[in-house]
Coordinates of C-alpha atoms and ligand atoms in Angstrom, one line a residue:
X1 CA 22.8 -0.3 9.3
X2 CA 23.2 -4.0 9.7
X3 CA 26.8 -4.9 10.4
X4 CA 28.5 -6.6 7.6
X5 CA 28.7 -9.8 9.5
X6 CA 24.9 -9.7 10.3
X7 CA 23.9 -10.1 6.7
X8 CA 25.3 -12.2 3.8
X9 CA 25.5 -10.2 0.6
X10 CA 26.1 -11.7 -2.8
X11 CA 26.0 -9.3 -5.7
X12 CA 25.0 -9.8 -9.3
X13 CA 27.8 -9.9 -11.8
X14 CA 26.0 -7.8 -14.3
X15 CA 23.2 -5.4 -13.5
X16 CA 19.9 -5.6 -15.5
X17 CA 19.4 -1.9 -15.1
X18 CA 20.6 -1.0 -18.6
X19 CA 17.7 -3.2 -20.0
X20 CA 15.1 -1.1 -18.2
X21 CA 13.9 2.4 -19.1
X22 CA 13.1 4.1 -15.8
X23 CA 10.7 6.6 -17.5
X24 CA 7.0 6.0 -17.9
X25 CA 7.4 2.6 -16.2
X26 CA 4.3 0.5 -15.4
X27 CA 3.6 -0.4 -11.8
X28 CA 5.2 -3.5 -10.4
X29 CA 6.5 -5.1 -13.7
X30 CA 10.3 -4.8 -13.3
X31 CA 12.4 -5.8 -10.4
X32 CA 15.9 -4.7 -9.3
X33 CA 19.0 -6.8 -9.3
X34 CA 18.8 -8.0 -5.7
X35 CA 16.4 -9.3 -3.1
X36 CA 16.5 -9.9 0.7
X37 CA 15.6 -13.3 2.1
X38 CA 15.5 -14.6 5.6
X39 CA 14.0 -17.7 7.1
X40 CA 12.4 -18.3 10.5
X41 CA 12.9 -21.8 11.9
X42 CA 13.0 -23.3 15.4
X43 CA 11.6 -20.1 16.9
X44 CA 14.2 -17.7 15.5
X45 CA 15.1 -15.6 12.5
X46 CA 18.3 -16.8 10.7
X47 CA 20.9 -14.6 9.2
X48 CA 19.4 -12.4 6.4
X49 CA 20.8 -12.8 2.9
X50 CA 20.8 -10.3 0.1
X51 CA 21.3 -12.1 -3.2
X52 CA 20.6 -11.7 -6.9
X53 CA 16.8 -11.5 -7.7
X54 CA 15.8 -15.0 -8.6
X55 CA 12.8 -17.5 -8.5
X56 CA 12.2 -19.5 -5.4
X57 CA 12.1 -23.2 -5.3
X58 CA 9.0 -24.3 -3.3
X59 CA 7.5 -27.6 -2.2
X60 CA 3.9 -28.2 -3.5
X61 CA 2.7 -28.7 0.1
X62 CA 4.0 -25.2 1.1
X63 CA 1.6 -24.1 3.8
X64 CA 1.1 -20.5 2.5
X65 CA -0.3 -21.8 -0.8
X66 CA -3.0 -23.9 1.0
X67 CA -4.0 -21.8 4.0
X68 CA -2.9 -18.3 3.2
X69 CA -0.6 -17.2 6.0
X70 CA 0.8 -14.4 3.9
X71 CA 1.2 -10.7 4.6
X72 CA 2.9 -7.8 2.9
X73 CA 3.7 -4.1 2.9
X74 CA 4.2 -1.3 0.4
X75 CA 6.7 1.4 0.9
X76 CA 8.4 3.9 -1.5
X77 CA 11.9 5.2 -2.0
X78 CA 12.5 8.5 -3.8
X79 CA 15.5 10.3 -5.2
X80 CA 16.2 13.9 -4.1
X81 CA 17.3 16.6 -6.6
X82 CA 20.9 16.0 -5.5
X83 CA 20.6 12.3 -6.1
X84 CA 20.3 11.1 -2.5
X85 CA 17.9 8.2 -1.7
X86 CA 15.1 8.6 0.9
X87 CA 12.4 6.2 2.1
X88 CA 9.0 7.5 3.1
X89 CA 7.9 6.5 6.7
X90 CA 9.3 3.0 6.7
X91 CA 9.0 2.6 10.5
X92 CA 5.2 3.0 10.2
X93 CA 5.0 0.2 7.7
X94 CA 7.3 -1.9 9.9
X95 CA 4.9 -1.5 12.8
X96 CA 1.9 -2.3 10.6
X97 CA 3.6 -5.3 9.3
X98 CA 4.0 -6.8 12.8
X99 CA 0.3 -6.0 13.5
X100 CA -0.6 -8.0 10.4
X101 CA 1.8 -10.8 11.5
X102 CA 0.2 -11.1 14.9
X103 CA -3.4 -11.2 13.5
X104 CA -2.3 -14.0 11.1
X105 CA -0.6 -16.0 13.9
X106 CA 2.8 -15.4 12.3
X107 CA 6.1 -14.4 14.0
X108 CA 6.8 -10.7 14.3
X109 CA 10.0 -9.5 12.6
X110 CA 12.7 -7.6 14.4
X111 CA 13.3 -4.0 13.4
X112 CA 17.0 -4.7 12.7
X113 CA 16.0 -7.2 10.0
X114 CA 13.1 -5.2 8.5
X115 CA 14.6 -1.7 8.6
X116 CA 18.3 -2.3 8.3
X117 CA 17.7 -5.1 5.7
X118 CA 15.7 -2.6 3.7
X119 CA 18.4 0.0 4.0
X120 CA 21.1 -2.4 2.9
X121 CA 19.1 -3.7 -0.1
X122 CA 18.1 -0.2 -1.3
X123 CA 21.7 1.0 -0.8
X124 CA 22.8 -1.8 -3.2
X125 CA 20.1 -1.0 -5.8
X126 CA 20.0 2.7 -5.3
X127 CA 20.6 3.4 -9.0
X128 CA 17.2 1.9 -9.7
X129 CA 15.3 4.7 -8.0
X130 CA 13.6 6.7 -10.8
X131 CA 13.7 10.4 -10.7
X132 CA 10.8 11.3 -13.0
X133 CA 7.7 12.8 -11.4
X134 CA 5.2 10.3 -10.0
X135 CA 7.9 7.6 -10.2
X136 CA 9.6 5.9 -7.3
X137 CA 11.1 2.7 -6.2
X138 CA 8.3 0.5 -4.7
X139 CA 9.5 -1.6 -1.8
X140 CA 7.6 -4.8 -1.2
X141 CA 8.4 -6.6 2.1
X142 CA 6.4 -9.8 2.6
X143 CA 6.2 -12.9 4.7
X144 CA 4.6 -16.3 4.2
X145 CA 4.5 -19.7 5.9
X146 CA 6.8 -22.3 4.6
X147 CA 6.0 -25.5 6.5
X148 CA 5.8 -28.5 4.0
X149 CA 2.7 -30.0 5.5
X150 CA -1.0 -29.9 4.6
X151 CA -2.4 -30.1 8.2
X152 CA -4.3 -27.0 9.2
X153 CA -2.2 -25.3 11.8
X154 CA 0.0 -22.3 12.2
X155 CA 3.2 -23.0 10.3
X156 CA 6.5 -23.4 12.3
X157 CA 8.6 -22.1 9.4
X158 CA 8.3 -18.7 7.6
X159 CA 10.2 -16.7 5.0
X160 CA 10.5 -12.9 5.0
X161 CA 11.6 -11.2 1.9
X162 CA 12.0 -7.7 0.4
X163 CA 11.9 -7.1 -3.4
X164 CA 12.1 -3.7 -5.1
X165 CA 10.3 -2.5 -8.2
X166 CA 11.0 0.8 -10.0
X167 CA 7.5 2.1 -10.8
X168 CA 5.3 4.8 -12.3
X169 CA 1.7 5.7 -11.2
X170 CA -0.6 2.8 -10.2
X171 CA -3.8 4.5 -11.5
X172 CA -2.9 6.6 -14.5
X173 CA -6.3 8.4 -15.0
X174 CA -9.1 9.6 -12.7
X175 CA -11.2 6.7 -11.5
X176 CA -14.8 5.6 -11.7
X177 CA -16.0 4.0 -8.5
X178 CA -18.9 1.7 -7.8
X179 CA -20.4 1.6 -4.3
X180 CA -20.5 -2.1 -3.5
X181 CA -23.6 -3.4 -1.7
X182 CA -23.5 -7.1 -2.3
X183 CA -20.0 -8.3 -1.5
X184 CA -18.0 -7.6 1.6
X185 CA -14.3 -6.9 2.2
X186 CA -14.2 -6.9 6.0
X187 CA -16.2 -7.4 9.1
X188 CA -15.5 -6.4 12.7
X189 CA -13.4 -9.2 14.2
X190 CA -12.1 -10.1 10.8
X191 CA -8.8 -9.3 9.1
X192 CA -9.7 -6.1 7.4
X193 CA -7.0 -4.0 9.3
X194 CA -4.3 -6.5 8.4
X195 CA -2.4 -6.3 5.1
X196 CA -3.1 -10.0 4.5
X197 CA -2.6 -11.3 1.0
X198 CA -6.1 -13.0 1.1
X199 CA -7.8 -9.6 1.5
X200 CA -6.7 -8.7 -2.0
X201 CA -7.6 -12.1 -3.5
X202 CA -11.0 -12.0 -1.9
X203 CA -11.7 -8.5 -3.4
X204 CA -11.0 -9.6 -7.0
X205 CA -14.5 -11.1 -7.8
X206 CA -16.4 -8.0 -6.7
X207 CA -13.9 -5.7 -8.5
X208 CA -14.2 -7.8 -11.7
X209 CA -18.0 -7.4 -11.5
X210 CA -17.7 -3.6 -11.1
X211 CA -15.3 -3.6 -14.1
X212 CA -17.9 -5.3 -16.2
X213 CA -20.2 -2.4 -15.4
X214 CA -17.4 0.0 -16.6
X215 CA -16.0 0.9 -13.1
X216 CA -12.4 0.8 -12.0
X217 CA -12.8 -0.2 -8.4
X218 CA -15.4 -0.6 -5.7
X219 CA -16.1 1.5 -2.6
X220 CA -16.7 -1.1 0.1
X221 CA -19.5 -0.7 2.6
X222 CA -20.0 -2.3 6.0
X223 CA -21.0 -5.9 6.1
X224 CA -24.2 -5.6 8.2
X225 CA -26.2 -2.8 6.5
X226 CA -24.2 -1.8 3.4
X227 CA -24.8 1.7 4.7
X228 CA -21.4 3.0 5.8
X229 CA -18.4 3.4 3.5
X230 CA -15.1 1.7 4.3
X231 CA -12.3 1.8 1.8
X232 CA -11.9 1.9 -2.0
X233 CA -10.2 -0.8 -3.9
X234 CA -6.6 -0.7 -2.7
X235 CA -6.9 2.7 -1.2
X236 CA -8.3 4.6 1.8
X237 CA -10.9 7.2 0.8
X238 CA -11.5 10.9 1.6
X239 CA -14.6 13.0 1.0
X240 CA -14.4 16.8 1.0
X241 CA -17.8 18.0 2.2
X242 CA -18.2 21.7 2.7
X243 CA -15.0 22.8 4.5
X244 CA -14.4 19.4 6.1
X245 CA -12.4 16.4 5.1
X246 CA -14.2 13.2 6.2
X247 CA -12.6 9.7 6.2
X248 CA -13.9 6.5 7.7
X249 CA -12.5 5.9 11.2
X250 CA -10.4 2.8 12.0
X251 CA -12.4 1.8 15.1
X252 CA -14.2 -1.3 13.8
X253 CA -10.9 -2.8 12.5
X254 CA -12.3 -3.1 9.0
X255 CA -10.0 -0.6 7.3
X256 CA -6.3 -0.6 6.7
X257 CA -4.5 2.1 8.7
X258 CA -2.9 3.7 5.7
X259 CA 0.4 5.5 6.1
X260 CA -0.5 7.7 3.2
X261 CA -4.0 8.2 4.8
X262 CA -2.3 9.5 8.0
X263 CA 0.1 11.7 6.0
X264 CA -2.8 13.1 3.9
X265 CA -4.6 14.1 7.2
X266 CA -1.6 16.0 8.2
X267 CA -1.5 17.8 4.8
X268 CA -5.2 18.6 5.0
X269 CA -4.8 20.1 8.4
X270 CA -2.0 22.3 7.0
X271 CA -4.4 23.4 4.3
X272 CA -6.8 24.5 7.1
X273 CA -9.5 21.9 6.7
X274 CA -11.2 20.3 9.6
X275 CA -10.7 16.5 9.6
X276 CA -13.3 14.1 10.8
X277 CA -12.5 10.4 11.2
X278 CA -15.9 8.8 11.7
X279 CA -18.6 6.7 10.3
X280 CA -19.8 8.1 7.0
X281 CA -23.0 6.8 5.4
X282 CA -23.8 6.6 1.7
X283 CA -27.0 8.6 2.5
X284 CA -24.9 11.4 4.0
X285 CA -22.7 11.4 0.9
X286 CA -25.7 11.6 -1.4
X287 CA -27.4 14.3 0.7
X288 CA -24.2 16.4 0.6
X289 CA -24.0 15.9 -3.2
X290 CA -27.6 17.0 -3.7
X291 CA -26.9 20.1 -1.5
X292 CA -23.9 20.9 -3.7
X293 CA -21.5 20.4 -0.7
X294 CA -19.7 17.2 -1.9
X295 CA -16.7 18.8 -3.6
X296 CA -14.2 16.0 -4.0
X297 CA -13.6 12.3 -3.4
X298 CA -10.2 10.9 -3.6
X299 CA -8.3 7.7 -2.7
X300 CA -4.9 7.4 -0.9
X301 CA -2.4 4.7 -0.7
X302 CA 1.3 3.9 -1.1
X303 CA 0.9 2.5 -4.6
X304 CA -2.0 4.8 -5.5
X305 CA -0.6 7.9 -3.9
X306 CA -3.5 10.4 -4.2
X307 CA -5.9 9.1 -6.9
X308 CA -8.6 11.5 -8.2
X309 CA -12.1 10.0 -8.5
X310 CA -14.2 11.4 -11.3
X311 CA -17.4 9.4 -10.7
X312 CA -19.0 7.7 -7.8
X313 CA -22.1 5.6 -8.4
X314 CA -24.6 4.2 -5.9
X315 CA -27.4 2.1 -7.4
X316 CA -28.6 4.4 -10.2
X317 CA -27.4 7.6 -8.5
X318 CA -24.3 9.0 -10.2
X319 CA -22.1 11.6 -8.7
X320 CA -19.6 13.3 -11.1
X321 CA -16.6 15.4 -10.2
X322 CA -14.8 17.9 -12.4
X323 CA -11.3 16.5 -11.8
X324 CA -9.6 19.2 -13.9
X325 CA -10.7 21.9 -11.4
X326 CA -10.3 20.2 -8.0
X327 CA -8.6 22.2 -5.3
X328 CA -7.8 20.0 -2.4
X329 CA -6.6 16.7 -3.8
X330 CA -4.1 18.2 -6.2
X331 CA -2.8 20.6 -3.4
X332 CA -2.4 17.6 -1.0
X333 CA -0.6 15.6 -3.7
X334 CA 1.7 18.4 -4.5
X335 CA 2.6 19.1 -0.8
X336 CA 3.3 15.4 -0.2
X337 CA 5.3 15.1 -3.4
X338 CA 7.5 18.1 -2.5
X339 CA 8.4 16.4 0.8
X340 CA 8.9 13.0 -0.9
X341 CA 11.1 14.3 -3.7
X342 CA 13.1 16.5 -1.3
X343 CA 12.0 19.9 -2.7
X344 CA 10.2 21.0 0.5
X345 CA 11.3 20.7 4.1
X346 CA 10.4 17.4 5.8
X347 CA 8.9 19.0 9.0
X348 CA 7.6 15.7 10.3
X349 CA 10.7 13.5 10.0
X350 CA 9.1 11.3 7.5
X351 CA 12.0 10.8 5.1
X352 CA 14.6 8.3 6.1
X353 CA 17.9 8.8 4.3
X354 CA 19.7 5.7 2.9
Ligands
LIG401 C1 0.1 -0.4 -1.6 O1 -0.5 0.7 -1.8 O2 1.3 -0.4 -1.4 C2 -0.6 -1.6 -1.8 O3 -0.2 -2.5 -1.2 C3 -1.8 -1.7 -2.7 C4 -1.7 -2.7 -3.8 C5 -0.6 -2.4 -4.8 C6 -1.8 -4.0 -3.4

């Protein structure tokens, strides 16, 4: 833990918790009593502060608003049956945060600020962790440039913050997915592997177009040929073909290295499936479907957890899945949930106790 003199803590006088029903709570709508804030100036991180959750005062010339040096992470905290608080794989998100920071020409954040700050904040707001199934406390660390200057250059000042949001499922129902062939999320050499805020803004137009056609999200394809699948909306994607689980590989730097993706691969191995991380073409997916070998498609992500896909559409070719009778995705979800909620042993050291 951060030593008391390494962090300034000011507590709320009255908690807002009694105003919030922690059951059936929508994703990302409510925030806990406190937030963590720390500034980077003159080449160093200042003393972190935990203070009552409140709006920020910003200058209209704030660099992040103009040129988009902004990155974030998503992590979740869970409550065990005995009421203890655990965070799922925060060190992996910490490492990915700094990979994103480097790509966006931002300063990296030291582990003692990210991890110990997160622990101190959750410790203070631990009563906000929901205990209902599929609910958790979503942790949102983020960093943005704060120079007050509209010249285009890497900012000299930054702000790192963590906010917490008690939350229910991100996608409530099985999804309909549209294979995108016109718009592009990421190209080799670009920022697809970084959790850069702009990646999400840039996806919104294509997603809105898919929604007009009745779909929930797009499945991105490669920028050159629109032939190979990448990721799906805010999730990584898995295809169960025959007795194999196939997911696009990270090699081209166009896909986010999901922490849930990695955890799901471990669960799939436990279930006896062969995992293949490799290029996967839409043609191969369709051929497998025609041969009756494409059994399941599902998305994985911190917010999304494991999201069932009931329809995948490529041009006029529609692939439908009987989501009430899936075998693999529900089994993986259940195994992961048992580890997260502390009802099965954590054999991989994923859960960090607060
Ligand atoms: C997450 O899964 O944590 C994400 O960041 C996806 C989305 C909520 C932006």
